[in-house]
Coordinates of C-alpha atoms and ligand atoms in Angstrom, one line a residue:
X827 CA 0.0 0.0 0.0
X828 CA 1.1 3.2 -0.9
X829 CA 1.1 5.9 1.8
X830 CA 1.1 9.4 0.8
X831 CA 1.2 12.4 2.8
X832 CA 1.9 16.6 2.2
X833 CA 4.5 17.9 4.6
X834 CA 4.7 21.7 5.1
X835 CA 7.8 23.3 5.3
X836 CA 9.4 26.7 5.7
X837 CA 12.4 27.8 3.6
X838 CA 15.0 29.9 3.8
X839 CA 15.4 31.9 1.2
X840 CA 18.1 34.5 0.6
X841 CA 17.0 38.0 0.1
X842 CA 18.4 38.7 -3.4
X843 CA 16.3 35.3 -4.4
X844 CA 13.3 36.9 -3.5
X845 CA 12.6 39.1 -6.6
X846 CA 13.0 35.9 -8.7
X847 CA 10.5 34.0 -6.8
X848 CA 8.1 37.0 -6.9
X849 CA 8.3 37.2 -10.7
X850 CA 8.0 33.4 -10.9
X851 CA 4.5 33.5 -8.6
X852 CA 2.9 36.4 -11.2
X853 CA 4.2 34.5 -14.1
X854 CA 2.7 31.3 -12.9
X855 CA -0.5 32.8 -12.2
X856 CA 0.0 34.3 -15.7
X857 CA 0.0 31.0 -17.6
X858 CA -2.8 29.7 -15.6
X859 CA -4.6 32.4 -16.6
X860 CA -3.4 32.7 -20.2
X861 CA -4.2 28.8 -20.8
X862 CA -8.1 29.6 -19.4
X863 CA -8.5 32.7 -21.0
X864 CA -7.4 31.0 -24.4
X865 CA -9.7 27.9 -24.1
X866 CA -12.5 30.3 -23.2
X867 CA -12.0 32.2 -26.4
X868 CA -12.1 29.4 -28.4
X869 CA -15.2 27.5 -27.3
X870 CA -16.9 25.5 -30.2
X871 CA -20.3 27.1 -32.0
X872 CA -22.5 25.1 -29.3
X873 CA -20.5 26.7 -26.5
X874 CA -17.9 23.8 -25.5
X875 CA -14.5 24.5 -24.1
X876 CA -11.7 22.3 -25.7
X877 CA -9.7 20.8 -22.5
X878 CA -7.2 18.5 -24.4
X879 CA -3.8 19.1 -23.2
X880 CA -2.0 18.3 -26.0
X881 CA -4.0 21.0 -28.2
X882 CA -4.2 23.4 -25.7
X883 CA -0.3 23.1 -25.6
X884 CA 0.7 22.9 -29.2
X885 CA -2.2 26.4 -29.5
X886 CA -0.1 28.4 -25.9
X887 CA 2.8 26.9 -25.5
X888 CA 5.0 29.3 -27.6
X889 CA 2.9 32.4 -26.8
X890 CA 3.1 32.3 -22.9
X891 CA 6.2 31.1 -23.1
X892 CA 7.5 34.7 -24.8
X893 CA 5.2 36.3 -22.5
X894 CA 5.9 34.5 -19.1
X895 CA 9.6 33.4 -19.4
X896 CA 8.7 30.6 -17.7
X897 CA 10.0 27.1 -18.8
X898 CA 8.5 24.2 -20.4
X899 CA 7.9 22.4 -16.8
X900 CA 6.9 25.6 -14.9
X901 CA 4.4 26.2 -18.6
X902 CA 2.9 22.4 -18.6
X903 CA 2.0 22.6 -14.7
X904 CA 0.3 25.8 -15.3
X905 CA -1.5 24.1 -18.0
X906 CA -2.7 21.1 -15.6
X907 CA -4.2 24.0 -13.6
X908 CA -5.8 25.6 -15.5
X909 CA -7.5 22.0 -17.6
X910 CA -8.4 21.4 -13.7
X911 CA -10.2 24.8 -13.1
X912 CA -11.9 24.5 -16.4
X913 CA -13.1 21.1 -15.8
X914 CA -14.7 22.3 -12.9
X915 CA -16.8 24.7 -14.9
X916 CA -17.6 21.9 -17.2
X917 CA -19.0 19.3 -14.6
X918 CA -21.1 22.4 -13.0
X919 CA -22.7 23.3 -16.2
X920 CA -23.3 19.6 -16.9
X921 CA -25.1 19.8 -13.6
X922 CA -27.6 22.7 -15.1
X923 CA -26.0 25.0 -12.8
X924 CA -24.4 28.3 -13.8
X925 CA -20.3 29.1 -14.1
X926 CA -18.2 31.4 -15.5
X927 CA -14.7 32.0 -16.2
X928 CA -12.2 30.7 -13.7
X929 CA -9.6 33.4 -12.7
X930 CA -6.5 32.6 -10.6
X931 CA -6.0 34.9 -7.5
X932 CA -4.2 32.7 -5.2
X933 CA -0.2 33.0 -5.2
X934 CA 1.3 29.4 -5.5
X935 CA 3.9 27.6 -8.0
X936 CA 3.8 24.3 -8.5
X937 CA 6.7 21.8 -9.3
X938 CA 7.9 18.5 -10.4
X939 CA 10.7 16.2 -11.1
X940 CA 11.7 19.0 -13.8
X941 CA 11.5 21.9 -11.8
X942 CA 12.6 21.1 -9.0
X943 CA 15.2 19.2 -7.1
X944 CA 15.4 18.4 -3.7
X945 CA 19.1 18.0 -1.8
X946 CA 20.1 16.9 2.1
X947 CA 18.8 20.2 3.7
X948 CA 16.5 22.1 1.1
X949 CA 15.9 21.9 -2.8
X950 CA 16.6 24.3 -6.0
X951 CA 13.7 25.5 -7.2
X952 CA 13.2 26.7 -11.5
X953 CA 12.2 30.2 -11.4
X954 CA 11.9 32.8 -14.4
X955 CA 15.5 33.4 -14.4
X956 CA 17.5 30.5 -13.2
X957 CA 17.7 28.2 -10.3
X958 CA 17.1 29.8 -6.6
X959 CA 18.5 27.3 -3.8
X960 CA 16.6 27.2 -0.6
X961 CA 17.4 25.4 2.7
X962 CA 14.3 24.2 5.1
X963 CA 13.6 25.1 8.4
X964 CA 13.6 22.9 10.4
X965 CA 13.5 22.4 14.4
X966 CA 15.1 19.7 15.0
X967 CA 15.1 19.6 18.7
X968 CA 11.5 18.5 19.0
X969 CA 9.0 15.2 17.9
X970 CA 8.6 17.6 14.8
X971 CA 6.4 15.6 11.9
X972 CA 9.1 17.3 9.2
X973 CA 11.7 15.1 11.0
X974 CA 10.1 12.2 10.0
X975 CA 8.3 12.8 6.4
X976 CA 11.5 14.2 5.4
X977 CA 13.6 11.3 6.2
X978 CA 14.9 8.7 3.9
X979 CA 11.9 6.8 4.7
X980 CA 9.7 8.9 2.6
X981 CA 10.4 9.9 -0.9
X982 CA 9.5 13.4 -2.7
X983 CA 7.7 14.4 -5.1
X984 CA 5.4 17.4 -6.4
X985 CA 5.3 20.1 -4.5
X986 CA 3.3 23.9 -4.3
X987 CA 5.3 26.6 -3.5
X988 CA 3.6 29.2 -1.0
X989 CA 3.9 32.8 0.3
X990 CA 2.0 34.1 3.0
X991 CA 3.0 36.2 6.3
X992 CA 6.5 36.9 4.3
X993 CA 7.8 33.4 4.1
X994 CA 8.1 31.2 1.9
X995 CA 6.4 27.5 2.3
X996 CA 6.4 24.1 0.7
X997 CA 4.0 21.7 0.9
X998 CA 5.8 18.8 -0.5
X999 CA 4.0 15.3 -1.2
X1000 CA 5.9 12.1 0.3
X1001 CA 5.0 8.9 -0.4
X1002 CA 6.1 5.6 0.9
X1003 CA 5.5 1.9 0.5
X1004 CA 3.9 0.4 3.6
X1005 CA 3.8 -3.6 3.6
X1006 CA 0.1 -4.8 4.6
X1007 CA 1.4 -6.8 7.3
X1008 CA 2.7 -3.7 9.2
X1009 CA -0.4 -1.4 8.5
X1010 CA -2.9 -4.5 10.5
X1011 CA -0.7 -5.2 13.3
X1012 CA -1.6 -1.5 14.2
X1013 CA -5.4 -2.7 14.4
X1014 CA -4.7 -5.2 17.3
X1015 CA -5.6 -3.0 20.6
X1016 CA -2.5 -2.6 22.9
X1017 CA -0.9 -6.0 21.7
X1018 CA 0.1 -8.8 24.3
X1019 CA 3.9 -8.7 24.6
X1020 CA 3.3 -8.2 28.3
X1021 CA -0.1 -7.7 29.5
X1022 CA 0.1 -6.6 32.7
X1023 CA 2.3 -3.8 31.8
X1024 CA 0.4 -2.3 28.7
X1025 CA -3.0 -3.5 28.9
X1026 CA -4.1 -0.1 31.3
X1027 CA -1.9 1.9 29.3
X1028 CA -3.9 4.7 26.6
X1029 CA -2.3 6.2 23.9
X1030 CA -4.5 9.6 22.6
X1031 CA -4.4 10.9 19.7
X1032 CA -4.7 15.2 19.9
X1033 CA -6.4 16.6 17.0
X1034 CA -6.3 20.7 16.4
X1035 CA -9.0 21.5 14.0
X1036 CA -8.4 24.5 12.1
X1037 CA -10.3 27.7 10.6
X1038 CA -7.6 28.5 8.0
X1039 CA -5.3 26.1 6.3
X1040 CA -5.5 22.4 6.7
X1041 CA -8.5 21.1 8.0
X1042 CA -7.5 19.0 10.8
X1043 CA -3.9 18.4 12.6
X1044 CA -3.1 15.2 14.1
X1045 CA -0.3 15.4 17.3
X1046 CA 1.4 12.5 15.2
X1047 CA 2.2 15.6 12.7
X1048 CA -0.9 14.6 9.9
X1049 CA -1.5 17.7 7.9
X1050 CA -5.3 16.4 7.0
X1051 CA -8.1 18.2 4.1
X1052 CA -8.2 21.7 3.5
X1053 CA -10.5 24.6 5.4
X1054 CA -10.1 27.3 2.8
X1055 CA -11.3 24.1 0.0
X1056 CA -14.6 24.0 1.5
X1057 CA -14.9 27.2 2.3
X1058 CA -14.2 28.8 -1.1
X1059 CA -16.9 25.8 -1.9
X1060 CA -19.3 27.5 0.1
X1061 CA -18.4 31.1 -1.1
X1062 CA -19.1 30.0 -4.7
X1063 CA -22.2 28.4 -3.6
X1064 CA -23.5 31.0 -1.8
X1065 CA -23.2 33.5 -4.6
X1066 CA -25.0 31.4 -7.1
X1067 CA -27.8 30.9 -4.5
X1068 CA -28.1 34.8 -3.8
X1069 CA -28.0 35.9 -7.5
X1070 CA -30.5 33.2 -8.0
X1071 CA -33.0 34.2 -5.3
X1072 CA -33.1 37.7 -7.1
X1073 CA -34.6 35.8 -9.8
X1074 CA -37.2 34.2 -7.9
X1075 CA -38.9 32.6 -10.9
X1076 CA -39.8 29.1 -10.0
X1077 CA -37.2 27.4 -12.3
X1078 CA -34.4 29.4 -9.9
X1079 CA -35.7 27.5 -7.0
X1080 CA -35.6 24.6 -8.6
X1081 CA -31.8 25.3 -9.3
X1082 CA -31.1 26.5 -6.0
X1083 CA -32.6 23.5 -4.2
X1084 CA -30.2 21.0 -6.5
X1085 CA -27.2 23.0 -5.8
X1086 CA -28.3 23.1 -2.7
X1087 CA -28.6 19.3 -2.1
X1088 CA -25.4 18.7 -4.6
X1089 CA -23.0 20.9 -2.1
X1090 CA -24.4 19.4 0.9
X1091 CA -23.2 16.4 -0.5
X1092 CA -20.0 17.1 -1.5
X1093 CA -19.1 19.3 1.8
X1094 CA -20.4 15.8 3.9
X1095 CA -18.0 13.6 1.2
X1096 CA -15.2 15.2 2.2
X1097 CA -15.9 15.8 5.8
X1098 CA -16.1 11.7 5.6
X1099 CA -13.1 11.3 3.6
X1100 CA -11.1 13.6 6.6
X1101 CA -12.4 11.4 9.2
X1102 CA -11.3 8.7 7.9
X1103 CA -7.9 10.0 7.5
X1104 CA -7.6 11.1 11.4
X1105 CA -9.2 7.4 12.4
X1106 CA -6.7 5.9 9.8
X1107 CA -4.0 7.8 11.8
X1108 CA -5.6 6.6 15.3
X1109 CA -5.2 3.1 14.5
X1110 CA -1.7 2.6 12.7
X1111 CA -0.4 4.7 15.9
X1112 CA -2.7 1.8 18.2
X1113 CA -4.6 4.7 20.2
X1114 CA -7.6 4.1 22.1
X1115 CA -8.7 7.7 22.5
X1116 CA -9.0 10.3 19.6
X1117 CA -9.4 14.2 21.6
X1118 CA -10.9 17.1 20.1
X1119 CA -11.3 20.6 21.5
X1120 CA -14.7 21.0 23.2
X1121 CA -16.7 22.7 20.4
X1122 CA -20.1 24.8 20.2
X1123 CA -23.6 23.3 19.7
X1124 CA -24.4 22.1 16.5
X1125 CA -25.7 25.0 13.9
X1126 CA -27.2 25.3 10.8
X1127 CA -24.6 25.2 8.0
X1128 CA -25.9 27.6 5.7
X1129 CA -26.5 30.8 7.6
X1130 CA -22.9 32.5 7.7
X1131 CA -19.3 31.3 7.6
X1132 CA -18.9 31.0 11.2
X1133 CA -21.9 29.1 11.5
X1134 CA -20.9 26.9 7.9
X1135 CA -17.5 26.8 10.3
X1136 CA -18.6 25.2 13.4
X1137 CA -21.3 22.7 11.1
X1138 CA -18.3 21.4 9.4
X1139 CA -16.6 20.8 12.9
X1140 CA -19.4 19.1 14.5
X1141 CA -20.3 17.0 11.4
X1142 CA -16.7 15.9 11.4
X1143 CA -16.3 14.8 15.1
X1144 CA -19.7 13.3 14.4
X1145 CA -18.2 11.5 11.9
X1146 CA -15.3 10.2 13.5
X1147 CA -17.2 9.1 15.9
X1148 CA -18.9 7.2 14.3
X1149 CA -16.0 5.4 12.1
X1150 CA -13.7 5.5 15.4
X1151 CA -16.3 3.1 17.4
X1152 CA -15.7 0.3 14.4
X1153 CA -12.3 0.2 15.8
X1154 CA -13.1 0.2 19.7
X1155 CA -11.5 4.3 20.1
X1156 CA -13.3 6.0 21.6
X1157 CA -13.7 10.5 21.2
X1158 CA -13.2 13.0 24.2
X1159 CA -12.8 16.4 24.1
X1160 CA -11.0 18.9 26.2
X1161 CA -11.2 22.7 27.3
X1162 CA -9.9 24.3 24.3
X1163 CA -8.4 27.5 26.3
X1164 CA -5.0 28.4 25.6
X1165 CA -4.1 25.3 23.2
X1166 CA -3.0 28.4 20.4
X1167 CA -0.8 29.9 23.2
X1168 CA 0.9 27.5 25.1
X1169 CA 3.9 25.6 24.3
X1170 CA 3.8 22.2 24.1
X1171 CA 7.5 21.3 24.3
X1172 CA 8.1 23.9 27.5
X1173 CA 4.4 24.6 28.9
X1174 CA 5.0 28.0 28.3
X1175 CA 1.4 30.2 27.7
X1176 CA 1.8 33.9 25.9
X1177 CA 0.1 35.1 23.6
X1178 CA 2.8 36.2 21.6
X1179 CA 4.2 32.6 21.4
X1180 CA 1.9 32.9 18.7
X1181 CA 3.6 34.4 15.7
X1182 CA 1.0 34.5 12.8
X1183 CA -1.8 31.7 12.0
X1184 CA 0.6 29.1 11.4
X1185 CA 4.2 30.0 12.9
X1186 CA 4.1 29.1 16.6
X1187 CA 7.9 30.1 18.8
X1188 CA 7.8 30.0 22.4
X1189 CA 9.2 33.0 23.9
X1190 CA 10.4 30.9 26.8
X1191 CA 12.5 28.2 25.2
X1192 CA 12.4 29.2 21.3
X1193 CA 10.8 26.3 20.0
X1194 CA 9.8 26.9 16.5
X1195 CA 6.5 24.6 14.7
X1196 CA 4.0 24.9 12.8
X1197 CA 0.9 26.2 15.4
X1198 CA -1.7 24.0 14.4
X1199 CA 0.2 20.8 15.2
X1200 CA 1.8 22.4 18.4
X1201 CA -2.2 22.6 19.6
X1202 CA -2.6 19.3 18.7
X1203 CA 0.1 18.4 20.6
X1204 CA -1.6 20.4 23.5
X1205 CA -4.7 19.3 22.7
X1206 CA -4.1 15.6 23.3
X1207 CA -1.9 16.8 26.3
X1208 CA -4.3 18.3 28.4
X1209 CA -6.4 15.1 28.4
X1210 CA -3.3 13.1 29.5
X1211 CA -3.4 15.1 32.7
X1212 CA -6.5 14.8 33.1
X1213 CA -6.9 10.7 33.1
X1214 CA -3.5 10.0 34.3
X1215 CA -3.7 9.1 37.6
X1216 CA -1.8 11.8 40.1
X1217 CA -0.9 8.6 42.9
X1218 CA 0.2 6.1 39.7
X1219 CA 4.6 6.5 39.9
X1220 CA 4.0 5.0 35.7
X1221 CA 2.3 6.2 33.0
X1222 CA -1.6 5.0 32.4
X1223 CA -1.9 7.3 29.7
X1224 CA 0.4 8.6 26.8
X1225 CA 0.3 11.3 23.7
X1226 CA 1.2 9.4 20.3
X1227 CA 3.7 11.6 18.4
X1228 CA 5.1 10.8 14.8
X1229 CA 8.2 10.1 16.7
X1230 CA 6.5 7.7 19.1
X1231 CA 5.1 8.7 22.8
X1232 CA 5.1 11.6 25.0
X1233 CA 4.6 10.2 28.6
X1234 CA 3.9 13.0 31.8
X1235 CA 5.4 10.4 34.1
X1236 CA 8.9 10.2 32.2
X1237 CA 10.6 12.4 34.4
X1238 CA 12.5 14.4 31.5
X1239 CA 13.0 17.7 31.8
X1240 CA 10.2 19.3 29.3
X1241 CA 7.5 16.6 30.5
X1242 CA 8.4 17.7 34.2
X1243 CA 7.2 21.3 33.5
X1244 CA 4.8 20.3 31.6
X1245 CA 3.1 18.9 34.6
X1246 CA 3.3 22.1 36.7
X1247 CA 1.9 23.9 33.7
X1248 CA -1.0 22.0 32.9
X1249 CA -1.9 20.8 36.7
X1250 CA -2.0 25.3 37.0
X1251 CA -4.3 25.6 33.8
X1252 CA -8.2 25.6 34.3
X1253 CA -9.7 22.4 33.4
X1254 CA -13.5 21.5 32.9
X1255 CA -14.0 18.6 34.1
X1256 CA -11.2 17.1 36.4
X1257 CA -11.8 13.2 36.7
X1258 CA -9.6 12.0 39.2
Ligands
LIG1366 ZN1 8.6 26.6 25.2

């Protein structure tokens, strides 16, 4: 079986590199563009847009090359894009609904085997004008997920280029073979090397689920779906619902009940598809507990985006509920106060650990992570404190990391203070 999986990673990129990679992000976005805009000109007599890549590429190929300086493998990805977005338009109108011309606002590059090459500590990456070289960052110090998915163990492939808060980001895809044998002996429930030792002893996993960015983080370092996916959905949807309603004519009802019914659909397919993942996850690292923030009642989906937000949230913990009790794990939840904030290698809380929506560095001990899966990491945490057992000298419950287990009664140094820290934070319920 082949597992894949996108690991995010910062770069370093040198300041004089940085013009090239801004010219290589509008160029990009410029051959997206360019591909649609051509296939859009040249729809048949009956209105159908021509989405064969070999045509569209012998018709653009030459002209956006002149106009973007971009090179054939930068060109061809652009192409994919833009085949993809125009496909889209195509299965919407098939569904009787109405689309228009996709436009590219978002700023990403994306790259293959031809454009770009990965080395020990970073990659070159094509640009306009040449090759830029860029090392990752990486915090090594800490169970960080990058440590693993970036190991030999995991091979690379495509990858987006991002920018956002003024860094630069790569989500890189890894894949790697997993035997069968190895993914079902993480099925059996705390195996039977030695009974009495293990049988009491939980493994959590913490799950940080996420307004922005990816979907759902899992404390074993799983980047899973994509928030801003389903919400652009719902954006588009929206719009075609509202300029329908000013219609009012029967017929736009009609239409606005099948989209309707078609988005609730898709939104709840991939909801399933993402809960699947995080169980996945729960059972190849053999946890019995899967821990979500507490979350707000259940609302109605369609009203606004925060309400659309906290639908998609519940639905999803519903859910994995649901698949998670196939497996015998069982879902808890935990006050979700300070989980942004607080450090989970040091126990640290500030608010200004929290650098921007994703970059997390403790002002305490400098640990640098991505912020989504440092509140995972606090997530699961803060319900190991809560069920371990503050008389029991060994550990009845444990956090799963990618890197293997985080235990509070290990007695190394971070895992001490963690204990002071979290026994000092408010807790809703306190068993034990
Ligand atoms: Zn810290």
């Amino acid at each position: 079986m082949e597992l894949r999986r996108t690991v995010q990673v910062k770069l370093d990129v040198d300041e004089s590199d940085e013009e090239r990679l801004r010219e290589t992000f509008r160029a990009f976005r410029e051959a997206c563009q360019c591909t649609v805009d051509y296939a859009w000109d040249n729809r048949t007599d009956e209105g159908q847009i021509d989405t064969r890549k070999t045509w569209l590429h012998k018709q653009t190929y030459d002209d956006i090359k002149e106009q973007t300086g971009l090179n054939t493998g930068l060109i061809q990805k652009a192409r994919d894009y833009a085949v993809d977005a125009l496909e889209q338009v195509i299965s919407r109108w098939k569904e009787g609904e109405q689309a228009t011309k996709p436009t590219f606002g978002s700023w990403f590059v994306a790259y293959d085997y031809r454009t770009i090459t990965y080395t020990d500590e970073g990659c070159t990456l094509a640009t306009k004008n040449g090759r830029v070289q860029a090392d990752f960052v990486i915090d090594e110090t800490g169970e960080n997920p990058q440590t693993e998915y970036l190991s030999e163990k995991w091979e690379r492939k495509e990858a987006t280029l991002h920018h956002r808060d003024g860094n630069y980001y790569l989500h890189i895809s890894v894949v790697k073979e997993e035997d069968v044998g190895e993914t079902e002996s993480g099925t059996s429930p705390s195996g039977s090397l030695d009974g009495s030792q293990i049988s009491d002893l939980r493994t959590v996993l913490g799950v940080d689920l996420n307004s922005t960015g990816s979907f759902a983080v899992t404390s074993t370092g799983r980047f899973v779906g994509s928030t801003d996916h389903i919400n652009h959905e719902r954006d588009e949807y929206e719009s075609r619902r509202a300029s329908l309603q000013q219609n009012g004519s029967r017929r736009a009802h009609e239409v606005i009940e099948r989209i309707g019914d078609r988005f609730s659909r898709w939104s709840n397919q991939k909801l399933h598809e993402w809960a699947n993942e995080v169980v996945e996850e729960a059972v190849r690292y053999d946890c019995s507990t899967i821990v979500f923030e507490e979350l707000d009642g259940i609302r109605n989906h369609i009203s606004n985006n925060k309400e659309f937000q906290q639908w998609a949230f519940n639905q999803f913990v519903a859910f994995v509920e649901y698949k998670a009790e196939e497996y015998g794990v069982s879902v808890e939840s935990v006050n979700p106060e300070y989980t942004s904030q607080t450090c989970s290698r040091c126990g640290h809380t500030e608010r200004s650990n929290r650098r921007t929506k994703h970059d997390f560095e403790c002002r305490e001990c400098g640990y640098s992570v991505d912020a989504d899966y440092n509140a995972s990491k606090n997530v699961g945490l803060r319900y190991v404190r809560r069920v371990q057992k503050p008389d029991d000298g060994r550990a009845t419950c444990q956090l799963a990391l990618n890197s293997g287990t985080l235990k509070p009664s290990e007695g190394s140094s971070s895992t001490e203070r963690l204990e002071v820290e979290y026994t000092d934070k408010p807790c809703t319920s306190t068993a034990d």
